[in-house]
mmCIF file of C-alpha atoms and ligand atoms in Angstrom:
data_model
loop_
_atom_site.group_PDB
_atom_site.id
_atom_site.type_symbol
_atom_site.label_atom_id
_atom_site.label_comp_id
_atom_site.label_asym_id
_atom_site.label_seq_id
_atom_site.Cartn_x
_atom_site.Cartn_y
_atom_site.Cartn_z
ATOM 1 C CA MET A 1 -98.378 38.066 -18.687
ATOM 2 C CA ALA A 2 -97.991 37.752 -22.465
ATOM 3 C CA GLU A 3 -98.435 34.226 -23.841
ATOM 4 C CA ALA A 4 -95.224 32.435 -24.838
ATOM 5 C CA GLU A 5 -94.253 32.929 -28.479
ATOM 6 C CA LEU A 6 -91.547 30.267 -28.270
ATOM 7 C CA LEU A 7 -92.148 26.561 -27.792
ATOM 8 C CA CYS A 8 -89.126 24.599 -26.510
ATOM 9 C CA ILE A 9 -89.155 20.893 -27.327
ATOM 10 C CA GLY A 10 -86.682 18.245 -26.162
ATOM 11 C CA GLY A 11 -84.285 17.466 -23.332
ATOM 12 C CA TYR A 12 -81.989 20.441 -22.747
ATOM 13 C CA SER A 13 -79.117 20.776 -20.271
ATOM 14 C CA ASP A 14 -79.797 22.907 -17.194
ATOM 15 C CA ASN A 15 -77.645 25.705 -18.669
ATOM 16 C CA ASP A 16 -79.460 25.741 -22.017
ATOM 17 C CA ARG A 17 -82.806 25.575 -20.280
ATOM 18 C CA ALA A 18 -81.948 28.498 -17.989
ATOM 19 C CA ALA A 19 -80.720 30.576 -20.938
ATOM 20 C CA LEU A 20 -83.887 29.884 -22.968
ATOM 21 C CA ASP A 21 -86.037 30.762 -19.926
ATOM 22 C CA ARG A 22 -84.046 33.966 -19.364
ATOM 23 C CA ASP A 23 -84.128 35.140 -22.989
ATOM 24 C CA PHE A 24 -87.596 34.093 -24.120
ATOM 25 C CA ALA A 25 -89.853 32.942 -21.221
ATOM 26 C CA PRO A 26 -90.938 30.042 -23.467
ATOM 27 C CA ARG A 27 -93.450 27.247 -23.101
ATOM 28 C CA TRP A 28 -91.839 23.794 -22.573
ATOM 29 C CA LEU A 29 -92.895 20.467 -24.045
ATOM 30 C CA GLY A 30 -91.279 17.043 -23.674
ATOM 31 C CA GLY A 31 -91.849 15.953 -27.284
ATOM 32 C CA VAL A 32 -93.389 16.875 -30.636
ATOM 33 C CA ASP A 33 -96.361 14.584 -30.002
ATOM 34 C CA GLU A 34 -97.583 17.007 -27.294
ATOM 35 C CA ILE A 35 -98.056 19.951 -29.701
ATOM 36 C CA GLU A 36 -101.458 18.964 -31.009
ATOM 37 C CA GLY A 37 -102.780 18.523 -27.444
ATOM 38 C CA LEU A 38 -102.150 22.191 -26.512
ATOM 39 C CA PRO A 39 -105.217 24.464 -26.249
ATOM 40 C CA LYS A 40 -105.884 26.294 -29.524
ATOM 41 C CA ALA A 41 -105.367 29.732 -27.952
ATOM 42 C CA ASP A 42 -101.862 28.682 -26.832
ATOM 43 C CA ARG A 43 -100.997 27.171 -30.219
ATOM 44 C CA ASP A 44 -102.158 30.307 -32.040
ATOM 45 C CA VAL A 45 -99.542 32.575 -30.420
ATOM 46 C CA ILE A 46 -96.512 30.351 -31.060
ATOM 47 C CA ARG A 47 -94.123 31.954 -33.591
ATOM 48 C CA ALA A 48 -91.014 29.815 -33.118
ATOM 49 C CA ILE A 49 -89.917 26.360 -31.942
ATOM 50 C CA ALA A 50 -86.574 25.574 -30.294
ATOM 51 C CA PHE A 51 -86.242 21.931 -31.308
ATOM 52 C CA LYS A 52 -83.870 19.333 -29.860
ATOM 53 C CA GLY A 53 -84.151 15.652 -30.489
ATOM 54 C CA HIS A 54 -84.695 13.088 -33.168
ATOM 55 C CA GLY A 55 -88.496 12.546 -33.145
ATOM 56 C CA THR A 56 -90.232 13.603 -36.366
ATOM 57 C CA LEU A 57 -91.427 17.202 -36.636
ATOM 58 C CA GLY A 58 -93.714 17.143 -39.668
ATOM 59 C CA ALA A 59 -96.604 18.795 -41.485
ATOM 60 C CA ASN A 60 -99.253 17.858 -38.877
ATOM 61 C CA GLN A 61 -97.419 19.624 -36.058
ATOM 62 C CA MET A 62 -96.707 22.638 -38.287
ATOM 63 C CA ASP A 63 -100.385 22.878 -39.225
ATOM 64 C CA ALA A 64 -101.323 22.881 -35.531
ATOM 65 C CA LEU A 65 -99.324 26.123 -35.128
ATOM 66 C CA PRO A 66 -100.806 28.610 -37.627
ATOM 67 C CA ASN A 67 -98.375 31.450 -36.769
ATOM 68 C CA LEU A 68 -95.218 29.358 -36.734
ATOM 69 C CA GLY A 69 -92.395 31.074 -38.651
ATOM 70 C CA LEU A 70 -89.223 29.395 -37.358
ATOM 71 C CA ILE A 71 -87.965 25.978 -36.302
ATOM 72 C CA ALA A 72 -84.532 26.449 -34.711
ATOM 73 C CA ASN A 73 -82.871 23.039 -34.559
ATOM 74 C CA TYR A 74 -80.317 22.233 -31.857
ATOM 75 C CA GLY A 75 -77.882 20.212 -33.979
ATOM 76 C CA VAL A 76 -76.337 20.331 -37.436
ATOM 77 C CA GLY A 77 -78.442 17.426 -38.721
ATOM 78 C CA TYR A 78 -82.082 18.364 -39.294
ATOM 79 C CA ASP A 79 -83.323 15.082 -40.778
ATOM 80 C CA ALA A 80 -86.014 14.893 -38.058
ATOM 81 C CA ILE A 81 -87.649 18.039 -39.495
ATOM 82 C CA ASP A 82 -89.710 17.900 -42.695
ATOM 83 C CA VAL A 83 -87.979 20.885 -44.314
ATOM 84 C CA ALA A 84 -90.011 20.622 -47.531
ATOM 85 C CA ALA A 85 -93.244 20.880 -45.501
ATOM 86 C CA ALA A 86 -91.771 23.845 -43.612
ATOM 87 C CA SER A 87 -90.796 25.662 -46.824
ATOM 88 C CA GLU A 88 -94.270 25.097 -48.291
ATOM 89 C CA ARG A 89 -95.704 26.845 -45.215
ATOM 90 C CA ASP A 90 -93.147 29.664 -45.289
ATOM 91 C CA ILE A 91 -91.579 28.380 -42.074
ATOM 92 C CA LYS A 92 -87.814 28.960 -41.775
ATOM 93 C CA VAL A 93 -85.517 26.250 -40.396
ATOM 94 C CA THR A 94 -82.109 26.901 -38.822
ATOM 95 C CA ASN A 95 -79.436 24.500 -37.506
ATOM 96 C CA THR A 96 -76.129 24.682 -35.602
ATOM 97 C CA PRO A 97 -73.359 23.904 -38.112
ATOM 98 C CA ASP A 98 -69.565 24.176 -37.687
ATOM 99 C CA VAL A 99 -69.435 24.691 -33.905
ATOM 100 C CA LEU A 100 -69.504 20.895 -33.431
ATOM 101 C CA ASN A 101 -67.138 19.799 -36.231
ATOM 102 C CA ASP A 102 -64.102 19.357 -33.984
ATOM 103 C CA ASP A 103 -65.894 17.362 -31.308
ATOM 104 C CA VAL A 104 -67.562 14.989 -33.735
ATOM 105 C CA ALA A 105 -64.279 14.461 -35.594
ATOM 106 C CA ASP A 106 -62.412 13.926 -32.300
ATOM 107 C CA LEU A 107 -64.918 11.253 -31.290
ATOM 108 C CA ALA A 108 -64.724 9.520 -34.684
ATOM 109 C CA VAL A 109 -60.950 9.216 -34.382
ATOM 110 C CA ALA A 110 -61.143 8.182 -30.720
ATOM 111 C CA MET A 111 -63.675 5.475 -31.635
ATOM 112 C CA LEU A 112 -61.555 4.212 -34.528
ATOM 113 C CA LEU A 113 -58.515 3.956 -32.269
ATOM 114 C CA ALA A 114 -60.477 2.460 -29.379
ATOM 115 C CA GLN A 115 -62.033 -0.209 -31.605
ATOM 116 C CA SER A 116 -58.756 -1.261 -33.204
ATOM 117 C CA ARG A 117 -56.593 -1.048 -30.095
ATOM 118 C CA ARG A 118 -59.358 -2.540 -27.909
ATOM 119 C CA ILE A 119 -59.037 0.240 -25.351
ATOM 120 C CA VAL A 120 -62.296 -0.519 -23.525
ATOM 121 C CA GLN A 121 -61.406 -4.231 -23.293
ATOM 122 C CA GLY A 122 -57.904 -3.264 -22.124
ATOM 123 C CA SER A 123 -59.345 -1.178 -19.311
ATOM 124 C CA ASP A 124 -61.587 -4.093 -18.281
ATOM 125 C CA TRP A 125 -58.546 -6.424 -18.428
ATOM 126 C CA VAL A 126 -56.827 -4.279 -15.800
ATOM 127 C CA ARG A 127 -59.856 -3.536 -13.593
ATOM 128 C CA SER A 128 -61.029 -7.132 -13.445
ATOM 129 C CA GLY A 129 -57.621 -8.348 -12.242
ATOM 130 C CA THR A 130 -57.219 -10.489 -15.390
ATOM 131 C CA TRP A 131 -53.901 -8.811 -16.212
ATOM 132 C CA ALA A 132 -52.446 -9.903 -12.855
ATOM 133 C CA LYS A 133 -53.875 -13.434 -13.226
ATOM 134 C CA GLN A 134 -53.376 -14.148 -16.926
ATOM 135 C CA GLY A 135 -50.781 -11.626 -18.140
ATOM 136 C CA GLU A 136 -50.881 -9.825 -21.482
ATOM 137 C CA MET A 137 -54.151 -9.488 -23.360
ATOM 138 C CA ALA A 138 -54.454 -10.665 -26.982
ATOM 139 C CA LEU A 139 -52.724 -8.540 -29.610
ATOM 140 C CA ASN A 140 -54.843 -5.962 -31.409
ATOM 141 C CA ARG A 141 -54.550 -4.115 -34.725
ATOM 142 C CA LYS A 142 -52.415 -1.221 -35.949
ATOM 143 C CA VAL A 143 -54.066 2.031 -37.065
ATOM 144 C CA SER A 144 -51.174 4.293 -38.161
ATOM 145 C CA GLY A 145 -50.314 3.790 -41.823
ATOM 146 C CA GLY A 146 -53.649 2.086 -42.602
ATOM 147 C CA ARG A 147 -56.133 3.071 -45.289
ATOM 148 C CA ALA A 148 -59.093 5.239 -44.262
ATOM 149 C CA GLY A 149 -62.161 5.855 -46.446
ATOM 150 C CA ILE A 150 -64.392 8.795 -45.586
ATOM 151 C CA VAL A 151 -67.972 8.541 -46.860
ATOM 152 C CA GLY A 152 -69.105 12.171 -47.151
ATOM 153 C CA LEU A 153 -66.311 14.746 -47.197
ATOM 154 C CA GLY A 154 -68.378 17.634 -45.839
ATOM 155 C CA ARG A 155 -67.278 19.841 -42.977
ATOM 156 C CA ILE A 156 -67.122 17.042 -40.411
ATOM 157 C CA GLY A 157 -65.739 14.475 -42.876
ATOM 158 C CA ARG A 158 -62.911 16.833 -43.746
ATOM 159 C CA GLU A 159 -62.012 17.340 -40.066
ATOM 160 C CA ILE A 160 -61.900 13.561 -39.626
ATOM 161 C CA ALA A 161 -59.720 13.098 -42.718
ATOM 162 C CA ASP A 162 -57.270 15.796 -41.558
ATOM 163 C CA ARG A 163 -56.927 14.053 -38.202
ATOM 164 C CA LEU A 164 -56.460 10.597 -39.735
ATOM 165 C CA ALA A 165 -53.820 12.002 -42.127
ATOM 166 C CA ALA A 166 -51.881 12.993 -39.005
ATOM 167 C CA PHE A 167 -51.963 9.291 -38.085
ATOM 168 C CA LYS A 168 -50.067 8.650 -41.364
ATOM 169 C CA MET A 169 -53.146 7.031 -42.869
ATOM 170 C CA GLN A 170 -53.760 7.002 -46.612
ATOM 171 C CA ILE A 171 -56.927 9.022 -47.194
ATOM 172 C CA HIS A 172 -59.603 7.894 -49.650
ATOM 173 C CA TYR A 173 -63.023 9.539 -49.851
ATOM 174 C CA HIS A 174 -66.370 9.490 -51.585
ATOM 175 C CA SER A 175 -68.586 12.564 -51.972
ATOM 176 C CA ARG A 176 -71.169 13.729 -54.492
ATOM 177 C CA SER A 177 -68.328 15.542 -56.271
ATOM 178 C CA GLU A 178 -64.551 15.681 -56.115
ATOM 179 C CA LYS A 179 -63.212 18.161 -53.550
ATOM 180 C CA ASP A 180 -60.164 20.367 -53.294
ATOM 181 C CA VAL A 181 -57.991 18.114 -51.114
ATOM 182 C CA PRO A 182 -54.290 17.630 -50.304
ATOM 183 C CA ASP A 183 -52.143 15.756 -52.840
ATOM 184 C CA GLY A 184 -52.433 12.008 -52.496
ATOM 185 C CA TRP A 185 -56.030 11.808 -51.254
ATOM 186 C CA VAL A 186 -57.982 9.490 -53.547
ATOM 187 C CA TYR A 187 -61.513 10.214 -54.783
ATOM 188 C CA HIS A 188 -63.968 7.360 -55.418
ATOM 189 C CA ALA A 189 -67.115 7.934 -57.461
ATOM 190 C CA ASP A 190 -69.157 5.413 -55.454
ATOM 191 C CA PRO A 191 -69.166 3.924 -51.938
ATOM 192 C CA VAL A 192 -68.483 0.359 -53.110
ATOM 193 C CA SER A 193 -65.265 1.379 -54.886
ATOM 194 C CA LEU A 194 -64.269 3.324 -51.756
ATOM 195 C CA ALA A 195 -64.994 0.397 -49.429
ATOM 196 C CA SER A 196 -62.980 -2.045 -51.539
ATOM 197 C CA ALA A 197 -59.901 0.244 -51.312
ATOM 198 C CA VAL A 198 -59.722 0.758 -47.521
ATOM 199 C CA ASP A 199 -59.414 -0.888 -44.080
ATOM 200 C CA TYR A 200 -61.547 1.651 -42.179
ATOM 201 C CA LEU A 201 -64.780 3.102 -43.571
ATOM 202 C CA VAL A 202 -65.779 6.255 -41.674
ATOM 203 C CA VAL A 203 -69.321 7.432 -42.373
ATOM 204 C CA ALA A 204 -69.842 11.211 -42.131
ATOM 205 C CA LEU A 205 -72.900 11.681 -44.357
ATOM 206 C CA VAL A 206 -75.872 13.921 -43.665
ATOM 207 C CA GLY A 207 -78.979 11.969 -42.637
ATOM 208 C CA GLY A 208 -82.328 11.997 -44.415
ATOM 209 C CA PRO A 209 -84.069 10.188 -47.259
ATOM 210 C CA GLU A 210 -81.267 10.693 -49.832
ATOM 211 C CA THR A 211 -78.710 8.807 -47.724
ATOM 212 C CA MET A 212 -80.983 6.046 -46.376
ATOM 213 C CA GLY A 213 -79.001 2.760 -46.455
ATOM 214 C CA TYR A 214 -76.245 4.482 -48.463
ATOM 215 C CA VAL A 215 -73.608 2.116 -47.081
ATOM 216 C CA ASN A 216 -75.417 -0.954 -48.375
ATOM 217 C CA ALA A 217 -74.776 -4.711 -48.253
ATOM 218 C CA GLU A 218 -72.557 -4.484 -51.343
ATOM 219 C CA ALA A 219 -70.340 -1.808 -49.777
ATOM 220 C CA ILE A 220 -70.131 -3.784 -46.517
ATOM 221 C CA SER A 221 -69.096 -6.875 -48.439
ATOM 222 C CA ALA A 222 -66.534 -4.834 -50.435
ATOM 223 C CA LEU A 223 -64.979 -3.646 -47.153
ATOM 224 C CA GLY A 224 -64.460 -7.300 -46.311
ATOM 225 C CA PRO A 225 -63.555 -9.423 -43.279
ATOM 226 C CA ASP A 226 -60.613 -7.226 -42.295
ATOM 227 C CA GLY A 227 -62.627 -4.006 -42.500
ATOM 228 C CA VAL A 228 -63.951 -1.743 -39.745
ATOM 229 C CA ILE A 229 -66.931 0.646 -40.003
ATOM 230 C CA VAL A 230 -67.058 3.853 -37.957
ATOM 231 C CA ASN A 231 -70.355 5.765 -37.941
ATOM 232 C CA ILE A 232 -70.830 9.223 -36.405
ATOM 233 C CA SER A 233 -73.562 10.385 -38.833
ATOM 234 C CA ARG A 234 -77.007 8.793 -38.484
ATOM 235 C CA GLY A 235 -78.068 5.168 -38.016
ATOM 236 C CA THR A 236 -80.068 5.458 -41.241
ATOM 237 C CA THR A 237 -76.989 5.921 -43.463
ATOM 238 C CA ILE A 238 -75.956 2.243 -43.149
ATOM 239 C CA ASP A 239 -77.972 -0.898 -43.915
ATOM 240 C CA GLU A 240 -77.877 -1.834 -40.224
ATOM 241 C CA ALA A 241 -79.282 -5.351 -40.698
ATOM 242 C CA ALA A 242 -76.615 -6.148 -43.305
ATOM 243 C CA MET A 243 -73.912 -4.722 -41.016
ATOM 244 C CA LEU A 244 -75.114 -6.810 -38.049
ATOM 245 C CA ASP A 245 -75.134 -9.970 -40.186
ATOM 246 C CA ALA A 246 -71.586 -9.260 -41.365
ATOM 247 C CA LEU A 247 -70.351 -8.521 -37.822
ATOM 248 C CA GLU A 248 -71.940 -11.697 -36.444
ATOM 249 C CA ASN A 249 -70.554 -13.899 -39.196
ATOM 250 C CA GLY A 250 -66.948 -12.663 -39.365
ATOM 251 C CA ARG A 251 -67.514 -10.843 -42.654
ATOM 252 C CA LEU A 252 -66.439 -7.570 -40.991
ATOM 253 C CA ARG A 253 -63.634 -7.190 -38.434
ATOM 254 C CA GLY A 254 -65.537 -4.663 -36.379
ATOM 255 C CA ALA A 255 -67.468 -1.442 -35.991
ATOM 256 C CA ALA A 256 -67.412 1.670 -33.822
ATOM 257 C CA LEU A 257 -70.834 3.299 -33.693
ATOM 258 C CA ASP A 258 -72.176 6.506 -32.135
ATOM 259 C CA VAL A 259 -75.499 6.354 -34.010
ATOM 260 C CA PHE A 260 -78.140 3.674 -34.575
ATOM 261 C CA LEU A 261 -81.626 3.044 -35.831
ATOM 262 C CA ASN A 262 -84.290 3.532 -33.125
ATOM 263 C CA GLU A 263 -82.065 5.317 -30.608
ATOM 264 C CA PRO A 264 -81.881 4.800 -27.688
ATOM 265 C CA ASP A 265 -83.640 1.410 -27.958
ATOM 266 C CA ILE A 266 -81.051 -0.025 -30.307
ATOM 267 C CA ASP A 267 -81.026 -3.525 -31.766
ATOM 268 C CA LYS A 268 -80.163 -5.976 -28.949
ATOM 269 C CA ARG A 269 -77.903 -7.937 -31.302
ATOM 270 C CA PHE A 270 -75.282 -5.195 -30.873
ATOM 271 C CA MET A 271 -74.957 -5.990 -27.152
ATOM 272 C CA ALA A 272 -73.678 -9.495 -27.812
ATOM 273 C CA LEU A 273 -70.868 -8.387 -30.136
ATOM 274 C CA ASP A 274 -67.372 -8.025 -28.704
ATOM 275 C CA ASN A 275 -66.043 -6.541 -31.965
ATOM 276 C CA VAL A 276 -68.275 -3.442 -31.745
ATOM 277 C CA LEU A 277 -67.636 -0.275 -29.765
ATOM 278 C CA LEU A 278 -70.940 1.359 -28.788
ATOM 279 C CA GLN A 279 -71.415 5.049 -27.924
ATOM 280 C CA PRO A 280 -74.649 6.849 -26.924
ATOM 281 C CA HIS A 281 -74.858 9.438 -29.764
ATOM 282 C CA GLN A 282 -72.475 11.750 -27.955
ATOM 283 C CA GLY A 283 -70.444 13.206 -30.867
ATOM 284 C CA SER A 284 -71.205 16.825 -29.957
ATOM 285 C CA GLY A 285 -71.595 16.086 -26.257
ATOM 286 C CA THR A 286 -68.990 18.295 -24.601
ATOM 287 C CA VAL A 287 -69.783 21.171 -22.233
ATOM 288 C CA GLU A 288 -68.036 23.607 -24.574
ATOM 289 C CA THR A 289 -69.710 22.550 -27.798
ATOM 290 C CA ARG A 290 -73.181 22.160 -26.361
ATOM 291 C CA ALA A 291 -72.859 25.717 -24.971
ATOM 292 C CA ALA A 292 -71.949 26.967 -28.465
ATOM 293 C CA MET A 293 -74.821 25.020 -30.057
ATOM 294 C CA GLY A 294 -77.281 26.446 -27.529
ATOM 295 C CA GLN A 295 -76.016 29.978 -28.128
ATOM 296 C CA LEU A 296 -76.365 29.613 -31.908
ATOM 297 C CA GLN A 297 -79.891 28.259 -31.544
ATOM 298 C CA ARG A 298 -80.825 31.212 -29.306
ATOM 299 C CA ASP A 299 -79.182 33.723 -31.673
ATOM 300 C CA ASN A 300 -81.306 32.399 -34.517
ATOM 301 C CA ILE A 301 -84.470 32.644 -32.410
ATOM 302 C CA ALA A 302 -83.653 36.163 -31.183
ATOM 303 C CA ASN A 303 -82.957 37.353 -34.728
ATOM 304 C CA PHE A 304 -86.165 35.851 -36.029
ATOM 305 C CA LEU A 305 -88.317 37.388 -33.287
ATOM 306 C CA ALA A 306 -86.661 40.783 -33.878
ATOM 307 C CA GLY A 307 -87.090 40.559 -37.660
ATOM 308 C CA ARG A 308 -83.338 40.342 -38.297
ATOM 309 C CA GLU A 309 -81.491 38.037 -40.700
ATOM 310 C CA LEU A 310 -81.083 34.443 -39.503
ATOM 311 C CA VAL A 311 -77.538 33.370 -38.609
ATOM 312 C CA THR A 312 -77.571 29.818 -40.016
ATOM 313 C CA PRO A 313 -80.630 29.292 -42.228
ATOM 314 C CA VAL A 314 -81.317 25.902 -43.816
ATOM 315 C CA ASN A 315 -84.163 26.824 -46.227
HETATM 316 C C1 8YV B 1 -77.581 16.106 -31.695
HETATM 317 C C2 8YV B 1 -76.442 15.692 -33.757
HETATM 318 O O1 8YV B 1 -78.218 17.161 -32.290
HETATM 319 O O2 8YV B 1 -75.874 17.860 -34.477
HETATM 320 C C3 8YV B 1 -76.352 16.781 -34.769
HETATM 321 O O3 8YV B 1 -76.773 16.528 -35.914
HETATM 322 O O4 8YV B 1 -76.690 14.580 -34.083
HETATM 323 C C4 8YV B 1 -76.233 15.966 -32.329
HETATM 324 O O5 8YV B 1 -75.393 17.022 -32.077
HETATM 325 C C5 8YV B 1 -77.512 16.284 -30.220
HETATM 326 O O6 8YV B 1 -77.452 15.009 -29.701
HETATM 327 C C6 8YV B 1 -78.702 16.988 -29.657
HETATM 328 O O7 8YV B 1 -79.864 16.238 -29.818
#
C-alpha cells in the first residue's frame, strides 16, 4: 500500500474523519508535537497536512516534512500556523472562510442577549425551584435600542452588526479603514474612541500578533462600569488580565466570552464571576457549518494533490 501523503492533525468529528479516510487514506496524529517523532521515511512522503486545532504549527514541524506543500486549516482563523515560515518554504496555507460567518454571528448575538437578559441564570432560577419559593428574579438590562461597537468589521463583524441593527441598536465600529456601511453607522479610528461611545463592545478581530491585546486596559476603562464585552474572535485580542480585574472590581458590567487564553484550561478567576457568560469556543460548532468547513478543507486538499488551483488560499 502506498504511504500516506496526507497527515491529519487534531480532533475531528466522526463524519469529518470518515470523509478524510475515504478521500485520502491519511495518516492520523493527535497533535503537532507528534510530527517530529514520526520515522523519517514516513515524514518524507507527506505532501499535505489537514490541520485542526489551536496548537502552534511552526517552522520546526515544517522542516521535519521536506515535501510538505500544503497546510489546509479547518477554521477561518489561522493564527496557530506560522504563515510567514510556510511562505518562506513555498508551503501553501488554506482556511475555511465565509461558511461559518452566520453561525459565529448568531452566537455573538445570542451571547450578548443571554448576558444582558441573564438567560442562563433565569433557567437556573426555574430549575432550582427558586421561582416557586422566592418569586421573580432580579431585573436585568435592555438590549434593543442600545449602542453596539464592533471591533473589526470584517465578514463576521459585518454579519454581527447587521443582526444587531435588527435589534434597533445604534451601530458603531472600528476597523483598519472606513467601510461601505448603511447610513447612520459610526466609524471610529481607534478602539478607545469606539469603547467610550458604546454599551456593548463586540470583538470580531482576526487573531495573531497584530491584534495581540488590541482591546487594552484603556479601551476597557473607556467602556466603563456599565459596559459589556462580547468576544467571539480569539482570547489574545483582549488584555484578559485587565478585563478580569475590571469584571472583579465592578469597572465593567459584564462579559460574554467564547474564546480565552490557554483554552481549554482557562483562567480560574472566570469561574467565580456571575457577570460573565462562558462558552467553550463553539462559534462555528453546528452540524451544518462543521460539515461545510470539512468539505472546504477536503476540496483544498484534493485540488492541491491534483495540481489544481486552491479554493481558499491564504498565502
Ligand atoms: C475553530 C475557529 O477552527 O474558524 C475559526 O477560526 O476558531 C473555529 O471555527 C474550530 O473550533 C475548529 O478547531
